Amino acid sequence: MQKLTADSSVPAELSVKVSPKGSARLKAGHPWVYRSDVTADGVPPGAPVRVTDLRGKFLGTALYSNSSQIAIRMIDSGPVADLPALIADRIRAAIAYRKIFVTDTDAYRVVFSEGDFLPGLIVDRYNDVLSVQILTQAMDAEPVRGAVVETLVEQLQPAGIHERVEARIRELEHLPARASGLMWGQKSSTVVAMNGVRFLHDGKEGQKTGAFLDQRENYAAAAQYAHGEALDVFCYQGGFALHMAPKCSSVTGVDSSRPALEMADKNAALNGRELEWIEANAFDLLKDYASSGRQYDTIVLDPPAFAKTKRDLEKAMRGYKELNLRALKMLRPGGILVTCSCSFHVGAPDFLDVVADAACDAHKSVRVLEHRGQAKDHPIVLNVPETSYLKCLIATLTE
Ligand code: SAH
């Protein structure tokens, strides 16, 4: 493992050259250039670099990684004299954007990496507890970490900032292993409220940074249409289930993770509700339920990303097809299907095709109520397709 020597407080005097292909990508507004299109001699891991084309024309400043396939991520179209200061400004801008566009919640994504022009940094707010994920060599440099913590404290006055480490990402970025833990303050658990529904948050537990905040606006949308007997498949800690509960005669949540269901049950109690939670493999359970003729009025499908890479695409499509087919078979006339995909590699048209295919095989006629995506605290930058990944289709079966 190489030692990190990047000192991001010095001006970006180091430079890299990009091929014509890389330069075309940058001109089209995409911040990434892949290793095969970058020449970087003697650049330390994580350093800020001047980017030029082969003729030496200046294209902007980027953050370099010596291990990722994405060799550089642009951070600015001009020179950068003080990277920590630039990062602090970007964090303030990200917070200002949320003040305008994020409502009805004290849990939301404060910084969404490329979506906030801060490649490699994720910050989620859970009321007075913040959760930080650092995904690249440049963001891991000490002066940058310092600027991140200082700016978050100055702007949001949290009681605790907790770092969530994904060991696999640090390995891929050739960063030394590090444990998850508090970066600042003492507090790592709290209670949040989104759309008037309350959830417990434990910064040390759970998947991702604790919750799937990208679904927040879809919870509210699903609740608008939900009725009768509802089934929330891949329910995790009960996000959809608890939002739908006031509108439904019964709600059952299904997940394969016991800790997630235990938290879901506590969340239900916190909201004065009693829901049914079933620990099961969703594929097996839907197969059993569909073949035994069970019926529901509302079904939510929110599986994990089946296609983590392009290679998984075909298998992923089969997975989505099977889930949607079984769900559609179980829906009563007039029923509501809320079906999601968070695989970036499955595009919105592909996802619609797969649900259409499932409807055809189930001999059901489906009408679209809403095409939805991720909540606005996960901003999509038009020139960066990778910032758009969540699809959420709300549809109804004809009577
Ligand atoms: N709907 C949730 C998020 C779902 S994330 C929310 O809004 O919070 C995907 C969930 O699927 C995770 O909770 C994971 O534990 C669960 N999961 C993964 N594979 C599964 C399987 N085969 N059967 C059931 N649950 C599964």
Short mmCIF file of N, CA, C and O and ligand atoms in Angstrom, two decimals, residues 207 211-212 215 219 232-240 254-257 260 280-283 300 302-306, ligand 1:
data_model
loop_
_atom_site.label_atom_id
_atom_site.label_comp_id
_atom_site.label_asym_id
_atom_site.label_seq_id
_atom_site.Cartn_x
_atom_site.Cartn_y
_atom_site.Cartn_z
N GLN A 207 -28.03 -0.17 7.28
CA GLN A 207 -27.38 -0.18 5.97
C GLN A 207 -27.17 1.26 5.49
O GLN A 207 -27.82 2.18 5.97
N ALA A 211 -30.46 5.10 6.67
CA ALA A 211 -31.79 5.08 6.04
C ALA A 211 -31.65 5.33 4.54
O ALA A 211 -30.59 5.74 4.07
N PHE A 212 -32.73 5.05 3.82
CA PHE A 212 -32.74 5.28 2.38
C PHE A 212 -33.45 6.61 2.13
O PHE A 212 -34.62 6.66 1.76
N GLN A 215 -35.71 7.92 -0.91
CA GLN A 215 -37.11 7.54 -1.11
C GLN A 215 -38.10 8.47 -0.39
O GLN A 215 -39.31 8.27 -0.46
N TYR A 219 -42.15 8.11 -0.44
CA TYR A 219 -42.99 7.63 0.69
C TYR A 219 -44.30 8.43 0.71
O TYR A 219 -45.39 7.87 0.85
N ASP A 232 -45.44 -4.30 1.90
CA ASP A 232 -44.22 -3.52 1.61
C ASP A 232 -43.07 -4.52 1.52
O ASP A 232 -42.60 -5.03 2.53
N VAL A 233 -42.65 -4.80 0.27
CA VAL A 233 -41.64 -5.84 0.07
C VAL A 233 -40.26 -5.16 -0.03
O VAL A 233 -40.10 -4.21 -0.78
N PHE A 234 -39.28 -5.71 0.70
CA PHE A 234 -37.97 -5.08 0.93
C PHE A 234 -38.20 -3.81 1.78
O PHE A 234 -37.84 -2.71 1.40
N CYS A 235 -38.80 -4.00 2.93
CA CYS A 235 -39.29 -2.85 3.72
C CYS A 235 -38.21 -2.18 4.57
O CYS A 235 -38.42 -1.10 5.07
N TYR A 236 -37.05 -2.89 4.78
CA TYR A 236 -35.98 -2.33 5.62
C TYR A 236 -36.57 -1.88 6.97
O TYR A 236 -37.22 -2.68 7.64
N GLN A 237 -36.40 -0.62 7.35
CA GLN A 237 -36.89 -0.20 8.68
C GLN A 237 -38.30 0.37 8.63
O GLN A 237 -38.72 1.06 9.56
N GLY A 238 -39.00 0.08 7.54
CA GLY A 238 -40.43 0.42 7.48
C GLY A 238 -40.79 1.75 6.84
O GLY A 238 -41.88 2.26 7.08
N GLY A 239 -39.91 2.29 6.02
CA GLY A 239 -40.15 3.61 5.42
C GLY A 239 -41.49 3.72 4.70
O GLY A 239 -42.33 4.57 5.05
N PHE A 240 -41.72 2.86 3.71
CA PHE A 240 -43.00 2.90 3.00
C PHE A 240 -44.14 2.44 3.92
O PHE A 240 -45.21 3.06 3.97
N VAL A 254 -41.96 -6.92 4.56
CA VAL A 254 -41.14 -8.12 4.37
C VAL A 254 -39.69 -7.70 4.11
O VAL A 254 -39.43 -6.82 3.30
N ASP A 255 -38.76 -8.36 4.81
CA ASP A 255 -37.34 -8.11 4.56
C ASP A 255 -36.56 -9.33 5.02
O ASP A 255 -37.02 -10.08 5.88
N SER A 256 -35.37 -9.52 4.46
CA SER A 256 -34.56 -10.66 4.88
C SER A 256 -33.67 -10.30 6.07
O SER A 256 -33.03 -11.18 6.64
N SER A 257 -33.62 -9.03 6.44
CA SER A 257 -32.73 -8.61 7.52
C SER A 257 -33.49 -8.48 8.84
O SER A 257 -34.36 -7.62 8.99
N ALA A 260 -33.07 -5.09 10.59
CA ALA A 260 -33.89 -4.05 9.94
C ALA A 260 -35.33 -4.14 10.44
O ALA A 260 -35.97 -3.13 10.74
N ALA A 280 -38.13 -12.85 5.63
CA ALA A 280 -38.16 -13.87 4.57
C ALA A 280 -37.38 -13.39 3.36
O ALA A 280 -37.15 -12.19 3.18
N ASN A 281 -37.02 -14.36 2.53
CA ASN A 281 -36.50 -14.02 1.21
C ASN A 281 -37.70 -13.60 0.35
O ASN A 281 -38.63 -14.37 0.17
N ALA A 282 -37.66 -12.39 -0.15
CA ALA A 282 -38.82 -11.84 -0.85
C ALA A 282 -39.22 -12.68 -2.07
O ALA A 282 -40.40 -12.83 -2.37
N PHE A 283 -38.22 -13.23 -2.75
CA PHE A 283 -38.53 -14.02 -3.95
C PHE A 283 -39.34 -15.26 -3.57
O PHE A 283 -40.36 -15.57 -4.19
N VAL A 300 -45.72 -2.53 -2.53
CA VAL A 300 -44.49 -1.77 -2.79
C VAL A 300 -43.36 -2.77 -3.03
O VAL A 300 -43.20 -3.73 -2.27
N ASP A 302 -39.28 -2.54 -3.42
CA ASP A 302 -38.11 -1.65 -3.39
C ASP A 302 -36.85 -2.48 -3.12
O ASP A 302 -36.22 -2.36 -2.06
N PRO A 303 -36.48 -3.32 -4.10
CA PRO A 303 -35.35 -4.23 -3.87
C PRO A 303 -34.01 -3.50 -3.86
O PRO A 303 -33.93 -2.36 -4.32
N PRO A 304 -32.94 -4.18 -3.37
CA PRO A 304 -31.61 -3.59 -3.46
C PRO A 304 -31.19 -3.53 -4.93
O PRO A 304 -31.84 -4.12 -5.77
N ALA A 305 -30.09 -2.80 -5.21
CA ALA A 305 -29.61 -2.69 -6.60
C ALA A 305 -29.21 -4.09 -7.09
O ALA A 305 -28.27 -4.67 -6.58
N PHE A 306 -29.96 -4.60 -8.07
CA PHE A 306 -29.60 -5.93 -8.61
C PHE A 306 -28.43 -5.82 -9.58
O PHE A 306 -27.67 -6.76 -9.74
N1 SAH B 1 -37.77 0.21 1.15
C1 SAH B 1 -36.68 0.45 2.06
C2 SAH B 1 -35.32 0.26 1.44
C3 SAH B 1 -35.06 -1.08 0.85
S1 SAH B 1 -33.38 -1.41 0.61
C4 SAH B 1 -36.78 1.85 2.61
O1 SAH B 1 -37.47 2.68 2.04
O2 SAH B 1 -36.16 2.14 3.63
C5 SAH B 1 -33.42 -3.09 0.22
C6 SAH B 1 -33.79 -4.02 1.36
O3 SAH B 1 -33.89 -5.32 0.81
C7 SAH B 1 -32.81 -4.11 2.50
O4 SAH B 1 -33.48 -3.84 3.69
C8 SAH B 1 -32.34 -5.57 2.50
O5 SAH B 1 -32.19 -6.11 3.80
C9 SAH B 1 -33.47 -6.24 1.78
N2 SAH B 1 -33.18 -7.47 1.03
C10 SAH B 1 -32.13 -7.74 0.23
N3 SAH B 1 -32.29 -8.93 -0.38
C11 SAH B 1 -33.49 -9.42 0.04
C12 SAH B 1 -34.25 -10.61 -0.24
N4 SAH B 1 -33.80 -11.52 -1.10
N5 SAH B 1 -35.45 -10.76 0.36
C13 SAH B 1 -35.92 -9.84 1.22
N6 SAH B 1 -35.25 -8.71 1.51
C14 SAH B 1 -34.06 -8.50 0.93
#
